[in-house]
PDB file of C-alpha atoms in Angstrom:
ATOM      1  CA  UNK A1450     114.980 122.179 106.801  1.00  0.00           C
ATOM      2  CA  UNK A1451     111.376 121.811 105.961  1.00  0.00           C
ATOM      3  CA  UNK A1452     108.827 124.023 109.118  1.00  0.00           C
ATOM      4  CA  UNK A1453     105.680 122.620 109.632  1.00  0.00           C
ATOM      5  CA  UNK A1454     102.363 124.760 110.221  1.00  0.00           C
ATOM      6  CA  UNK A1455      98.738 123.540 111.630  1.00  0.00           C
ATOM      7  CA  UNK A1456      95.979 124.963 110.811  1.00  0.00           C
ATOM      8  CA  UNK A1457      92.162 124.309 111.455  1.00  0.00           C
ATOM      9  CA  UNK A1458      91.609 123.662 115.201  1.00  0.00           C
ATOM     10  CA  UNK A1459      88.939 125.212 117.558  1.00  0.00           C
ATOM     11  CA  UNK A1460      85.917 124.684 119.188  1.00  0.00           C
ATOM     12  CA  UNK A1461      83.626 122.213 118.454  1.00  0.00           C
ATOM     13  CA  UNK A1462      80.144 120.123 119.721  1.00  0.00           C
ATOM     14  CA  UNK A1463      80.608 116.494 120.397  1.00  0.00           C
ATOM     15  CA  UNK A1464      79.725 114.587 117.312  1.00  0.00           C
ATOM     16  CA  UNK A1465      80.678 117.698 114.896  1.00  0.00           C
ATOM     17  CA  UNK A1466      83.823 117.878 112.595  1.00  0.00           C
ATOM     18  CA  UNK A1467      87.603 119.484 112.187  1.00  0.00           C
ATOM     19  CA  UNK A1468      89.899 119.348 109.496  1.00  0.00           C
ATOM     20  CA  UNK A1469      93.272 120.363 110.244  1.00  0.00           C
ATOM     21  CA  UNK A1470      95.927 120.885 107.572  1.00  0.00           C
ATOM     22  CA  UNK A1471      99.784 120.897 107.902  1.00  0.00           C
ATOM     23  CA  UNK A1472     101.397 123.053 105.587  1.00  0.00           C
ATOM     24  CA  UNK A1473     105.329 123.171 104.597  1.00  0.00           C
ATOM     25  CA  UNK A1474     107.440 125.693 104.016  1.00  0.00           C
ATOM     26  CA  UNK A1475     111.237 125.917 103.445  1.00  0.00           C
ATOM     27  CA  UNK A1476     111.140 122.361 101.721  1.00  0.00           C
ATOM     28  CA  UNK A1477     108.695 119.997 100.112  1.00  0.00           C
ATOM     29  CA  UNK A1478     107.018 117.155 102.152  1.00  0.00           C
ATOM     30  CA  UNK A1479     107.413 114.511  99.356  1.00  0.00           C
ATOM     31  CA  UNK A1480     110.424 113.062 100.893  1.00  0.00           C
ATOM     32  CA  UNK A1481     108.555 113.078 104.438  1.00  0.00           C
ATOM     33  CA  UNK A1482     106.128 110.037 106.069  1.00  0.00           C
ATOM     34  CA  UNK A1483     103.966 112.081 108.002  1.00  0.00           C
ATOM     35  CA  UNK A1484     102.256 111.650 110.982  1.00  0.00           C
ATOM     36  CA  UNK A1485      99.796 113.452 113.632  1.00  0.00           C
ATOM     37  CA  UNK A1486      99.867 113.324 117.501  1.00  0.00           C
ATOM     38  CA  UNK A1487      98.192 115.367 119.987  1.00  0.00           C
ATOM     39  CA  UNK A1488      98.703 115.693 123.930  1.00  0.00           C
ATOM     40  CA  UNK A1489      96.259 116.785 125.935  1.00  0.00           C
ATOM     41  CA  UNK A1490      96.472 119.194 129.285  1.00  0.00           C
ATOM     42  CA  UNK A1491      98.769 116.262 132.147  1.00  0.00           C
ATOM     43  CA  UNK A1492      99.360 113.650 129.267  1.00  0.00           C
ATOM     44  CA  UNK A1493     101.697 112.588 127.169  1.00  0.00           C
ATOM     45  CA  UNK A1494     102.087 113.115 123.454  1.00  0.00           C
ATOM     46  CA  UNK A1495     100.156 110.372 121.633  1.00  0.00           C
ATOM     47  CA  UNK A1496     100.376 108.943 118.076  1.00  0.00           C
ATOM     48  CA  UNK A1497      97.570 109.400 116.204  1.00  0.00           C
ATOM     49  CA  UNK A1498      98.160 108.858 112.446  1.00  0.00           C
ATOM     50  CA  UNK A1499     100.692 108.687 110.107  1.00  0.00           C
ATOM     51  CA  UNK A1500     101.012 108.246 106.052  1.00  0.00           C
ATOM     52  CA  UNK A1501     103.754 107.140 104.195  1.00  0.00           C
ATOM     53  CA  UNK A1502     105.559 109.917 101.580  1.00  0.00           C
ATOM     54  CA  UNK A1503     103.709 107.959  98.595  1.00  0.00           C
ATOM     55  CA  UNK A1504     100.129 107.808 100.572  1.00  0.00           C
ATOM     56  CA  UNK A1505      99.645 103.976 100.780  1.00  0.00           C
ATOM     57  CA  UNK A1506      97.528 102.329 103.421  1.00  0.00           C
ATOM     58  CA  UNK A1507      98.006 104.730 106.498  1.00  0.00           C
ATOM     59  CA  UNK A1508      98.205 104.247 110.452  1.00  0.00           C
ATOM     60  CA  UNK A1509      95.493 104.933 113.515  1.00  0.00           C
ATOM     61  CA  UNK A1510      95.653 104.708 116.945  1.00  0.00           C
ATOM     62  CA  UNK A1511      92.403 102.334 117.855  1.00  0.00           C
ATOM     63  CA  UNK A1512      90.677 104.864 119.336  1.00  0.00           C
ATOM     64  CA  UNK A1513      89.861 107.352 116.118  1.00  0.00           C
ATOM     65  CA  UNK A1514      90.149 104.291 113.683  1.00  0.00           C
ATOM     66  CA  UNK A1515      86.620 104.939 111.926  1.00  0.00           C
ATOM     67  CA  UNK A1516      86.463 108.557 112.769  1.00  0.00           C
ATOM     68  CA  UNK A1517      89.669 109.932 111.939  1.00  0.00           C
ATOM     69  CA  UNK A1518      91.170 109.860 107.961  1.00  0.00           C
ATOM     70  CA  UNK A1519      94.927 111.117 107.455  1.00  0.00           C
ATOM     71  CA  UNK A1520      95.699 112.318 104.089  1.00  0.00           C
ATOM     72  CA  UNK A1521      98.281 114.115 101.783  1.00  0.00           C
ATOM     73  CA  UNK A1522      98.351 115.916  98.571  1.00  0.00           C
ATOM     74  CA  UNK A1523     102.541 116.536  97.909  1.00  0.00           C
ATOM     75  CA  UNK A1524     101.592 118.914  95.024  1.00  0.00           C
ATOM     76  CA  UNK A1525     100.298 121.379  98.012  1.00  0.00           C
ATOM     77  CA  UNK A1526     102.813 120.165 100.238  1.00  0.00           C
ATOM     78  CA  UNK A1527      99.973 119.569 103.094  1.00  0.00           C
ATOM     79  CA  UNK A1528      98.795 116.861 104.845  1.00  0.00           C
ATOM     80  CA  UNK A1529      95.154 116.773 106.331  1.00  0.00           C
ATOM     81  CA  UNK A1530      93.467 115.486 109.773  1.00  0.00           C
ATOM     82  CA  UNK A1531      89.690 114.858 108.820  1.00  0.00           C
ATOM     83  CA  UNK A1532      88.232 114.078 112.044  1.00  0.00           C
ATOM     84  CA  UNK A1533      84.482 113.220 112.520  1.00  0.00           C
ATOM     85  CA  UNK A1534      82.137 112.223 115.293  1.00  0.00           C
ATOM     86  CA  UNK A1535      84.320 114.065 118.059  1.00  0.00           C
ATOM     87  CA  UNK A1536      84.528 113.312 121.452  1.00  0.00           C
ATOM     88  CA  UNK A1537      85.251 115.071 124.382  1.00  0.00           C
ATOM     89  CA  UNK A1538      88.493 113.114 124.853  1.00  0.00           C
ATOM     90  CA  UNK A1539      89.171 114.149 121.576  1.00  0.00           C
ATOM     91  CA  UNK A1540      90.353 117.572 123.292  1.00  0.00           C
ATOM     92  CA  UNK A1541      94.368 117.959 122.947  1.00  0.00           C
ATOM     93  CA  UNK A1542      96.657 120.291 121.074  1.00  0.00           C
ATOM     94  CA  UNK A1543      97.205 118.745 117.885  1.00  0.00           C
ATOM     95  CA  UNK A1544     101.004 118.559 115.815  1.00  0.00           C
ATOM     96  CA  UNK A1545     101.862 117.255 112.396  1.00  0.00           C
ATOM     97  CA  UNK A1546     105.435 115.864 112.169  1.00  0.00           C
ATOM     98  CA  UNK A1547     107.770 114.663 109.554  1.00  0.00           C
ATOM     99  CA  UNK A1548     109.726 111.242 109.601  1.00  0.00           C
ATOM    100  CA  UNK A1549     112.593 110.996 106.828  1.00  0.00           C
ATOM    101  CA  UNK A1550     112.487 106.617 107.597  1.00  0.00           C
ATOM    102  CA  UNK A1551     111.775 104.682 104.763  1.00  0.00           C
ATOM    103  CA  UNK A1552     109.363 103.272 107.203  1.00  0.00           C
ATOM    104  CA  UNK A1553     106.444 104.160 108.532  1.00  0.00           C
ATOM    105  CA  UNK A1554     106.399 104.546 112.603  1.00  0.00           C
ATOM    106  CA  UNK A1555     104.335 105.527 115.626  1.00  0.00           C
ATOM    107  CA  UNK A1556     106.839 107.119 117.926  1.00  0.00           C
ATOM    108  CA  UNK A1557     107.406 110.348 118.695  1.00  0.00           C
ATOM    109  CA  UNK A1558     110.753 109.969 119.166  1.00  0.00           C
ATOM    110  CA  UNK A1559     111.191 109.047 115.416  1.00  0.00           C
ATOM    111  CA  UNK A1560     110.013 111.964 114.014  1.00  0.00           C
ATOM    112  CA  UNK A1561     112.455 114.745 112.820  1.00  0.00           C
ATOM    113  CA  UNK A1562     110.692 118.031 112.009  1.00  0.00           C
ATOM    114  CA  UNK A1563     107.909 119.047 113.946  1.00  0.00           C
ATOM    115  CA  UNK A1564     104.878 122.142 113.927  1.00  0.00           C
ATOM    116  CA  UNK A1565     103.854 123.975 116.821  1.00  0.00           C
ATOM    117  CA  UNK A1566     100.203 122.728 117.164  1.00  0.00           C
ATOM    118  CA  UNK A1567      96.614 123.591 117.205  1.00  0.00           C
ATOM    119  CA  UNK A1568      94.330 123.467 119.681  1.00  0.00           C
ATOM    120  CA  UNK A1569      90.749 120.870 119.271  1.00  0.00           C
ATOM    121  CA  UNK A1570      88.352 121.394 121.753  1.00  0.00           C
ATOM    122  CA  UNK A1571      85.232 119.121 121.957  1.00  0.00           C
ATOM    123  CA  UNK A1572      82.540 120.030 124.382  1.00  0.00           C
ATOM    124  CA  UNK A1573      80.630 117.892 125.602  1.00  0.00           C
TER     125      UNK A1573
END
């Protein structure tokens, strides 16, 4: 069973930068479409990218679409959150997740494996 760990959130300026990485251990991520969510304090849990276990074209939610870039590199078994241009609503604990489909999919629900999260703050 492959366990999932965030790294890289914190603190940050609106209009600065984060890159958060999700690392695997007990398993290799190859196998795995990936994703990211986050939830922030009285929301739900919202999709925010995913990318297939080969890379390909990946997935946004409109509202990071130009800011956000998902990406993977299998031979560190990590996938990567580059997020630029933050806003404030930006502000939500963020998870990685892994999806054994052959497809690649939005819902939570879907996912089988997930991390425990780490915290973005934007300030305003």
């Amino acid at each position: 069973q492959v366990q999932l760990v965030e790294s890289g959130g914190g603190l940050v300026q609106a209009g600065g930068s984060l890159r958060l990485s999700c690392t695997a251990s007990g398993g290799t991520l190859g196998p795995y479409n990936m994703g990211w969510f986050r939830q922030a304090p009285g929301k739900e849990r919202e999709f925010v990218a995913a990318i297939a276990w080969y890379g390909g074209i990946p997935t946004y939610v409109d509202s990071v679409k130009g800011r956000f870039t998902i990406s993977r590199d299998n031979g560190k078994n990590t996938v990567y959150l580059q997020m630029n241009n933050l806003k404030p609503e930006d502000t939500a604990v963020y998870c990685c997740a892994a999806d054994r489909s052959s497809r690649l999919r939005v819902g939570a629900d879907e996912y089988d494996y997930w991390g425990q999260g780490t915290q973005v703050t934007v300030s305003s």
